[in-house]
Amino acid sequence: MSLLIIGTVAFDTVETPYGKVERVLGGSGSYASLAAAYYTKPRLVGVVGEDFPQRYLSLLESRGVDTLGVERAPGKSFFWHGRYETDVNIRETLVTELNVLETFDPKLPGDYADSRFVFLANIDPALQLRVLEQTPGAVLTMADTMNLWIDIARDALEEVLRRAHIILLNDSEARQLCGTPNLITAARRILEKGPRAVIIKKGEHGVMMFTDKAVFSLPAYPLEGVKDPTGAGDAFAGGFIGYLAGADDCTEPAMRRAVVAGTATASLCCEDFSVGRLQSADAGAVAARIAGIADITSVDFAQLARV
Ligand code: AMP
């Protein structure tokens, strides 16, 4: 089923303890759409500048991403520079240049308006709202956000929280947004604003998904070879909603399976810089990672109950 993703399509410069890459393909939309493409053909909406190489867009296309909705505008592309500490859970943003994003007003290509699944990846919440207005037929909408927008675009973000069906954010953002150190309390407060589900990403500790009836928790796949965690959250989101769109299923059991799908694509993303691993991993690599997740989470609860 049709999945639309809006997010950044960017130049990233990234430094981790394992190396440095400069002006490589990045952006929340790039990571999310590459991950979603394992399950469906996502329609990517975003903007790049005159400086953006065609080969990056061709790379997305070659992996099954529809880039018709990626506009090329006069000016420079969005640029982000981040540096990770020895503990790669700690990251400092050194530069964020919005550039063409400052004047971007997303207008969906005609046939994108019928998209049934919509992922509003991390981007200015005002732009996320513009996409929601243009996709009235969506059966499932999911929105991601980050600390920058909590700081500078709170009103638009609150509107996104009221209107999207699923809200995705990381643990520190949930604490900041809700003014509480407790993630369960934070999730409950976000649910009270309107969404059906809240997913809190906890980096190498995995994710928790909250609905008004249930809590589901999954650890991250244990990786020894983390090279660059940039985009892991976006790759989780893309795998998650890509699975739901591919299965055309928004039920709670499907969302639990989607958490596994997203955990698999997020772990692959961390194994190389930029989109390197999402570019090289085939469907078999994703299936093998899902089998690995099944293995590390498998417990015979029935046998336990008999003790
Ligand atoms: P993540 O590691 O999941 O936070 O995603 C990192 C990606 O988000 C990078 O590829 C950046 O280009 C992109 N990014 C960083 N800051 C922003 C921002 N303010 N808005 C949208 N995308 C961003």
CSV table of C-alpha atoms and ligand atoms in Angstrom, one decimal:
chain,number,residue,atom,x,y,z
A,1,MET,CA,0.0,0.0,0.0
A,2,SER,CA,1.1,3.5,-0.8
A,3,LEU,CA,3.6,5.1,1.7
A,4,LEU,CA,4.6,8.7,1.6
A,5,ILE,CA,7.6,9.9,3.6
A,6,ILE,CA,8.6,13.6,4.1
A,7,GLY,CA,12.0,14.3,5.6
A,8,THR,CA,15.3,15.9,5.0
A,9,VAL,CA,17.5,14.8,2.1
A,10,ALA,CA,20.9,16.1,3.2
A,11,PHE,CA,24.6,16.4,3.2
A,12,ASP,CA,26.0,15.0,6.4
A,13,THR,CA,29.5,15.3,7.9
A,14,VAL,CA,29.9,12.7,10.6
A,15,GLU,CA,32.7,11.9,13.1
A,16,THR,CA,32.6,8.8,15.2
A,17,PRO,CA,35.4,7.0,17.1
A,18,TYR,CA,35.7,4.8,13.9
A,19,GLY,CA,36.2,7.5,11.3
A,20,LYS,CA,35.0,10.6,9.6
A,21,VAL,CA,32.9,11.1,6.4
A,22,GLU,CA,32.2,14.5,4.8
A,23,ARG,CA,29.2,15.7,2.9
A,24,VAL,CA,27.8,12.2,2.4
A,25,LEU,CA,24.2,11.3,1.7
A,26,GLY,CA,22.1,11.8,4.9
A,27,GLY,CA,18.8,13.2,6.1
A,28,SER,CA,15.9,11.7,7.9
A,29,GLY,CA,14.0,11.2,4.6
A,30,SER,CA,16.9,9.4,3.0
A,31,TYR,CA,17.4,6.9,5.8
A,32,ALA,CA,13.7,6.3,6.4
A,33,SER,CA,12.9,5.7,2.7
A,34,LEU,CA,15.8,3.3,2.2
A,35,ALA,CA,14.7,1.3,5.2
A,36,ALA,CA,11.0,1.3,4.1
A,37,ALA,CA,12.0,0.2,0.6
A,38,TYR,CA,12.6,-3.3,2.0
A,39,TYR,CA,8.8,-3.7,2.3
A,40,THR,CA,7.2,-1.3,-0.1
A,41,LYS,CA,8.0,1.4,-2.7
A,42,PRO,CA,8.0,4.6,-0.7
A,43,ARG,CA,7.3,8.0,-2.2
A,44,LEU,CA,9.8,10.5,-0.8
A,45,VAL,CA,9.0,14.2,-0.5
A,46,GLY,CA,11.8,16.7,0.3
A,47,VAL,CA,14.0,19.4,-1.1
A,48,VAL,CA,17.6,19.6,-2.2
A,49,GLY,CA,19.7,22.5,-3.5
A,50,GLU,CA,21.5,23.0,-6.8
A,51,ASP,CA,24.7,21.5,-5.2
A,52,PHE,CA,23.1,18.1,-4.6
A,53,PRO,CA,24.6,15.3,-6.8
A,54,GLN,CA,22.2,13.4,-9.0
A,55,ARG,CA,24.0,10.2,-8.1
A,56,TYR,CA,22.6,10.4,-4.5
A,57,LEU,CA,19.0,10.6,-5.9
A,58,SER,CA,19.8,7.8,-8.4
A,59,LEU,CA,21.1,5.7,-5.4
A,60,LEU,CA,17.7,6.2,-3.7
A,61,GLU,CA,15.9,5.3,-6.9
A,62,SER,CA,18.0,2.2,-7.5
A,63,ARG,CA,16.9,0.9,-4.1
A,64,GLY,CA,13.2,1.3,-4.9
A,65,VAL,CA,12.5,4.8,-3.6
A,66,ASP,CA,10.2,7.0,-5.7
A,67,THR,CA,12.0,10.4,-5.7
A,68,LEU,CA,9.4,12.3,-7.9
A,69,GLY,CA,8.5,14.3,-4.8
A,70,VAL,CA,12.1,15.5,-4.1
A,71,GLU,CA,12.2,19.1,-5.4
A,72,ARG,CA,15.4,20.8,-6.5
A,73,ALA,CA,15.4,24.4,-5.4
A,74,PRO,CA,17.8,27.3,-5.9
A,75,GLY,CA,20.4,27.5,-3.1
A,76,LYS,CA,22.3,25.0,-1.0
A,77,SER,CA,21.1,21.7,0.4
A,78,PHE,CA,20.4,21.0,4.1
A,79,PHE,CA,23.6,20.3,5.9
A,80,TRP,CA,24.2,18.6,9.2
A,81,HIS,CA,27.5,17.9,11.0
A,82,GLY,CA,27.5,15.7,14.1
A,83,ARG,CA,30.2,14.2,16.3
A,84,TYR,CA,29.9,11.1,18.5
A,85,GLU,CA,31.8,10.5,21.7
A,86,THR,CA,33.6,7.2,22.6
A,87,ASP,CA,30.2,6.2,24.0
A,88,VAL,CA,28.3,6.6,20.7
A,89,ASN,CA,25.1,7.1,22.6
A,90,ILE,CA,26.4,10.7,23.1
A,91,ARG,CA,26.3,13.0,20.1
A,92,GLU,CA,27.0,16.6,19.7
A,93,THR,CA,25.5,18.6,16.7
A,94,LEU,CA,28.2,21.0,15.5
A,95,VAL,CA,26.3,22.5,12.5
A,96,THR,CA,22.8,22.6,11.2
A,97,GLU,CA,22.3,24.6,8.1
A,98,LEU,CA,18.6,24.6,6.9
A,99,ASN,CA,19.5,26.3,3.6
A,100,VAL,CA,16.8,25.4,1.0
A,101,LEU,CA,14.6,24.0,3.8
A,102,GLU,CA,14.0,27.6,5.0
A,103,THR,CA,11.7,28.4,2.2
A,104,PHE,CA,10.5,24.9,1.3
A,105,ASP,CA,6.7,24.6,0.9
A,106,PRO,CA,6.0,20.9,0.1
A,107,LYS,CA,3.5,20.4,-2.7
A,108,LEU,CA,2.7,16.8,-3.3
A,109,PRO,CA,2.8,15.4,-6.9
A,110,GLY,CA,-0.9,14.8,-7.9
A,111,ASP,CA,-1.0,11.0,-7.3
A,112,TYR,CA,0.8,11.2,-3.9
A,113,ALA,CA,-2.3,12.7,-2.3
A,114,ASP,CA,-4.0,9.3,-2.1
A,115,SER,CA,-1.2,7.9,0.1
A,116,ARG,CA,-2.7,5.6,2.7
A,117,PHE,CA,0.4,5.5,5.0
A,118,VAL,CA,2.3,8.7,5.8
A,119,PHE,CA,5.5,9.1,7.7
A,120,LEU,CA,6.5,12.7,8.8
A,121,ALA,CA,10.2,12.1,9.4
A,122,ASN,CA,12.2,14.6,11.4
A,123,ILE,CA,11.7,18.0,9.8
A,124,ASP,CA,10.2,21.4,10.7
A,125,PRO,CA,6.7,20.5,12.2
A,126,ALA,CA,5.1,23.3,10.1
A,127,LEU,CA,6.2,21.3,7.0
A,128,GLN,CA,4.8,18.1,8.6
A,129,LEU,CA,1.4,19.8,9.0
A,130,ARG,CA,1.5,21.0,5.4
A,131,VAL,CA,1.8,17.3,4.3
A,132,LEU,CA,-1.0,16.2,6.6
A,133,GLU,CA,-3.3,18.8,5.0
A,134,GLN,CA,-2.5,17.3,1.6
A,135,THR,CA,-3.1,13.6,2.5
A,136,PRO,CA,-6.7,13.5,3.9
A,137,GLY,CA,-7.1,9.9,2.9
A,138,ALA,CA,-4.3,8.5,5.1
A,139,VAL,CA,-5.3,5.6,7.3
A,140,LEU,CA,-2.0,5.8,9.3
A,141,THR,CA,0.1,8.8,10.0
A,142,MET,CA,3.3,8.7,12.1
A,143,ALA,CA,5.4,11.7,13.1
A,144,ASP,CA,9.0,11.9,14.4
A,145,THR,CA,10.6,15.0,16.0
A,146,MET,CA,13.7,16.2,17.8
A,147,ASN,CA,14.9,18.5,20.5
A,148,LEU,CA,15.5,21.4,18.0
A,149,TRP,CA,11.7,21.6,17.2
A,150,ILE,CA,10.7,21.2,20.8
A,151,ASP,CA,12.8,24.3,21.5
A,152,ILE,CA,11.9,26.5,18.6
A,153,ALA,CA,8.6,25.3,17.1
A,154,ARG,CA,6.6,24.1,20.0
A,155,ASP,CA,3.1,25.3,18.8
A,156,ALA,CA,3.4,23.6,15.5
A,157,LEU,CA,4.7,20.5,17.2
A,158,GLU,CA,1.8,20.4,19.6
A,159,GLU,CA,-0.5,20.5,16.6
A,160,VAL,CA,1.4,17.5,15.1
A,161,LEU,CA,1.0,15.6,18.4
A,162,ARG,CA,-2.8,16.2,18.3
A,163,ARG,CA,-3.1,15.1,14.6
A,164,ALA,CA,-0.7,12.2,13.9
A,165,HIS,CA,-1.8,8.7,14.8
A,166,ILE,CA,1.7,7.6,16.0
A,167,ILE,CA,4.3,9.7,17.7
A,168,LEU,CA,7.9,8.6,17.6
A,169,LEU,CA,10.7,10.3,19.6
A,170,ASN,CA,13.8,9.4,21.6
A,171,ASP,CA,13.9,9.1,25.4
A,172,SER,CA,15.6,12.4,26.1
A,173,GLU,CA,13.1,14.2,23.8
A,174,ALA,CA,10.2,12.5,25.6
A,175,ARG,CA,11.5,13.7,28.9
A,176,GLN,CA,12.1,17.2,27.6
A,177,LEU,CA,8.7,17.4,25.9
A,178,CYS,CA,6.8,16.3,28.9
A,179,GLY,CA,9.0,17.7,31.7
A,180,THR,CA,9.3,14.4,33.5
A,181,PRO,CA,12.2,12.0,34.0
A,182,ASN,CA,9.9,9.0,33.8
A,183,LEU,CA,9.3,7.6,30.3
A,184,ILE,CA,6.1,5.8,31.2
A,185,THR,CA,4.6,9.1,32.5
A,186,ALA,CA,5.9,10.9,29.4
A,187,ALA,CA,4.3,8.4,27.1
A,188,ARG,CA,1.0,8.6,29.0
A,189,ARG,CA,1.0,12.4,28.7
A,190,ILE,CA,1.7,12.3,25.0
A,191,LEU,CA,-1.1,9.7,24.5
A,192,GLU,CA,-3.4,12.2,26.3
A,193,LYS,CA,-2.7,14.7,23.5
A,194,GLY,CA,-4.4,12.5,20.9
A,195,PRO,CA,-2.2,9.9,19.2
A,196,ARG,CA,-3.1,6.1,19.2
A,197,ALA,CA,0.5,5.1,20.0
A,198,VAL,CA,3.7,6.5,21.2
A,199,ILE,CA,7.1,4.9,20.4
A,200,ILE,CA,10.0,5.9,22.5
A,201,LYS,CA,13.5,5.1,21.0
A,202,LYS,CA,16.2,4.3,23.5
A,203,GLY,CA,19.2,3.9,21.3
A,204,GLU,CA,21.1,0.7,22.0
A,205,HIS,CA,18.5,-0.2,24.6
A,206,GLY,CA,15.8,-0.6,22.0
A,207,VAL,CA,12.3,0.8,21.9
A,208,MET,CA,9.1,0.9,23.9
A,209,MET,CA,5.7,1.2,22.2
A,210,PHE,CA,2.7,2.5,24.2
A,211,THR,CA,-1.0,2.4,23.3
A,212,ASP,CA,-3.9,3.1,25.7
A,213,LYS,CA,-4.2,-0.6,26.3
A,214,ALA,CA,-0.7,-2.1,26.0
A,215,VAL,CA,3.1,-1.6,26.4
A,216,PHE,CA,5.4,-3.5,24.1
A,217,SER,CA,9.2,-3.4,24.5
A,218,LEU,CA,12.0,-4.8,22.4
A,219,PRO,CA,15.8,-4.5,22.9
A,220,ALA,CA,18.0,-3.4,20.1
A,221,TYR,CA,19.9,-6.1,18.3
A,222,PRO,CA,23.3,-6.5,20.1
A,223,LEU,CA,25.9,-5.2,17.7
A,224,GLU,CA,29.6,-5.3,18.3
A,225,GLY,CA,30.4,-3.5,15.0
A,226,VAL,CA,28.6,-0.1,15.4
A,227,LYS,CA,30.4,2.3,13.1
A,228,ASP,CA,28.0,5.2,12.8
A,229,PRO,CA,24.6,5.4,14.5
A,230,THR,CA,23.4,8.4,12.4
A,231,GLY,CA,20.0,7.7,11.0
A,232,ALA,CA,19.3,4.7,13.1
A,233,GLY,CA,16.1,6.3,14.4
A,234,ASP,CA,15.0,7.1,10.9
A,235,ALA,CA,15.9,3.6,9.7
A,236,PHE,CA,13.8,2.2,12.6
A,237,ALA,CA,10.9,4.4,11.5
A,238,GLY,CA,11.2,3.5,7.9
A,239,GLY,CA,11.3,-0.3,8.6
A,240,PHE,CA,8.4,0.1,11.0
A,241,ILE,CA,6.0,1.9,8.8
A,242,GLY,CA,7.3,0.3,5.6
A,243,TYR,CA,6.3,-3.1,7.1
A,244,LEU,CA,2.8,-1.8,8.0
A,245,ALA,CA,2.3,-0.3,4.6
A,246,GLY,CA,3.6,-3.5,2.8
A,247,ALA,CA,1.2,-5.6,4.9
A,248,ASP,CA,-1.6,-3.0,4.7
A,249,ASP,CA,-2.3,-3.7,8.4
A,250,CYS,CA,-2.5,-1.2,11.2
A,251,THR,CA,-3.6,-3.5,14.0
A,252,GLU,CA,-1.7,-3.8,17.3
A,253,PRO,CA,-0.2,-7.2,16.6
A,254,ALA,CA,1.0,-5.9,13.2
A,255,MET,CA,2.6,-2.9,15.0
A,256,ARG,CA,4.5,-5.3,17.3
A,257,ARG,CA,5.8,-7.1,14.2
A,258,ALA,CA,6.7,-3.7,12.7
A,259,VAL,CA,8.8,-2.9,15.8
A,260,VAL,CA,10.9,-6.0,15.0
A,261,ALA,CA,11.1,-5.0,11.3
A,262,GLY,CA,12.3,-1.5,12.3
A,263,THR,CA,14.7,-2.9,14.9
A,264,ALA,CA,16.3,-5.0,12.1
A,265,THR,CA,16.7,-2.0,9.6
A,266,ALA,CA,18.0,0.3,12.4
A,267,SER,CA,20.7,-2.2,13.4
A,268,LEU,CA,21.9,-2.6,9.8
A,269,CYS,CA,22.1,1.1,9.5
A,270,CYS,CA,24.6,1.4,12.3
A,271,GLU,CA,27.1,-1.0,10.7
A,272,ASP,CA,28.5,1.5,8.2
A,273,PHE,CA,28.8,5.2,7.7
A,274,SER,CA,26.0,7.1,5.9
A,275,VAL,CA,23.6,4.9,4.1
A,276,GLY,CA,26.4,2.4,3.2
A,277,ARG,CA,24.8,-0.7,4.8
A,278,LEU,CA,21.2,0.2,3.8
A,279,GLN,CA,22.6,0.4,0.3
A,280,SER,CA,24.3,-3.0,0.3
A,281,ALA,CA,22.1,-5.1,2.6
A,282,ASP,CA,19.6,-7.3,0.6
A,283,ALA,CA,16.3,-8.7,1.7
A,284,GLY,CA,18.2,-11.8,3.0
A,285,ALA,CA,20.3,-9.7,5.3
A,286,VAL,CA,17.1,-8.2,6.8
A,287,ALA,CA,15.6,-11.6,7.2
A,288,ALA,CA,18.7,-12.9,8.9
A,289,ARG,CA,18.7,-9.9,11.3
A,290,ILE,CA,15.0,-10.6,12.1
A,291,ALA,CA,15.9,-14.2,12.8
A,292,GLY,CA,18.7,-12.9,15.2
A,293,ILE,CA,16.1,-10.8,17.0
A,294,ALA,CA,13.8,-13.7,17.3
A,295,ASP,CA,16.6,-15.7,18.8
A,296,ILE,CA,17.7,-13.1,21.4
A,297,THR,CA,14.1,-12.5,22.6
A,298,SER,CA,12.8,-16.1,22.6
A,299,VAL,CA,11.6,-17.5,25.9
A,300,ASP,CA,9.4,-20.4,26.7
A,301,PHE,CA,6.9,-18.6,28.9
A,302,ALA,CA,4.6,-21.6,29.1
A,303,GLN,CA,7.3,-23.7,30.6
A,304,LEU,CA,8.1,-20.9,33.0
A,305,ALA,CA,4.5,-20.8,34.2
A,306,ARG,CA,4.6,-24.6,35.0
A,307,VAL,CA,7.4,-24.2,37.6
B,1,AMP,P1,19.1,10.5,13.7
B,1,AMP,O1,20.5,9.9,13.9
B,1,AMP,O2,18.0,9.5,13.6
B,1,AMP,O3,18.8,11.6,14.6
B,1,AMP,O4,19.1,11.2,12.2
B,1,AMP,C1,20.2,11.9,11.7
B,1,AMP,C2,19.8,12.5,10.4
B,1,AMP,O5,18.9,13.5,10.6
B,1,AMP,C3,21.0,13.1,9.7
B,1,AMP,O6,21.2,12.4,8.5
B,1,AMP,C4,20.7,14.6,9.5
B,1,AMP,O7,20.9,15.0,8.2
B,1,AMP,C5,19.2,14.7,9.9
B,1,AMP,N1,19.0,15.8,10.7
B,1,AMP,C6,19.7,16.4,11.6
B,1,AMP,N2,19.2,17.5,12.2
B,1,AMP,C7,18.0,17.6,11.6
B,1,AMP,C8,16.9,18.6,11.7
B,1,AMP,N3,16.9,19.6,12.5
B,1,AMP,N4,15.8,18.4,10.9
B,1,AMP,C9,15.7,17.3,10.0
B,1,AMP,N5,16.7,16.4,9.9
B,1,AMP,C10,17.8,16.6,10.6
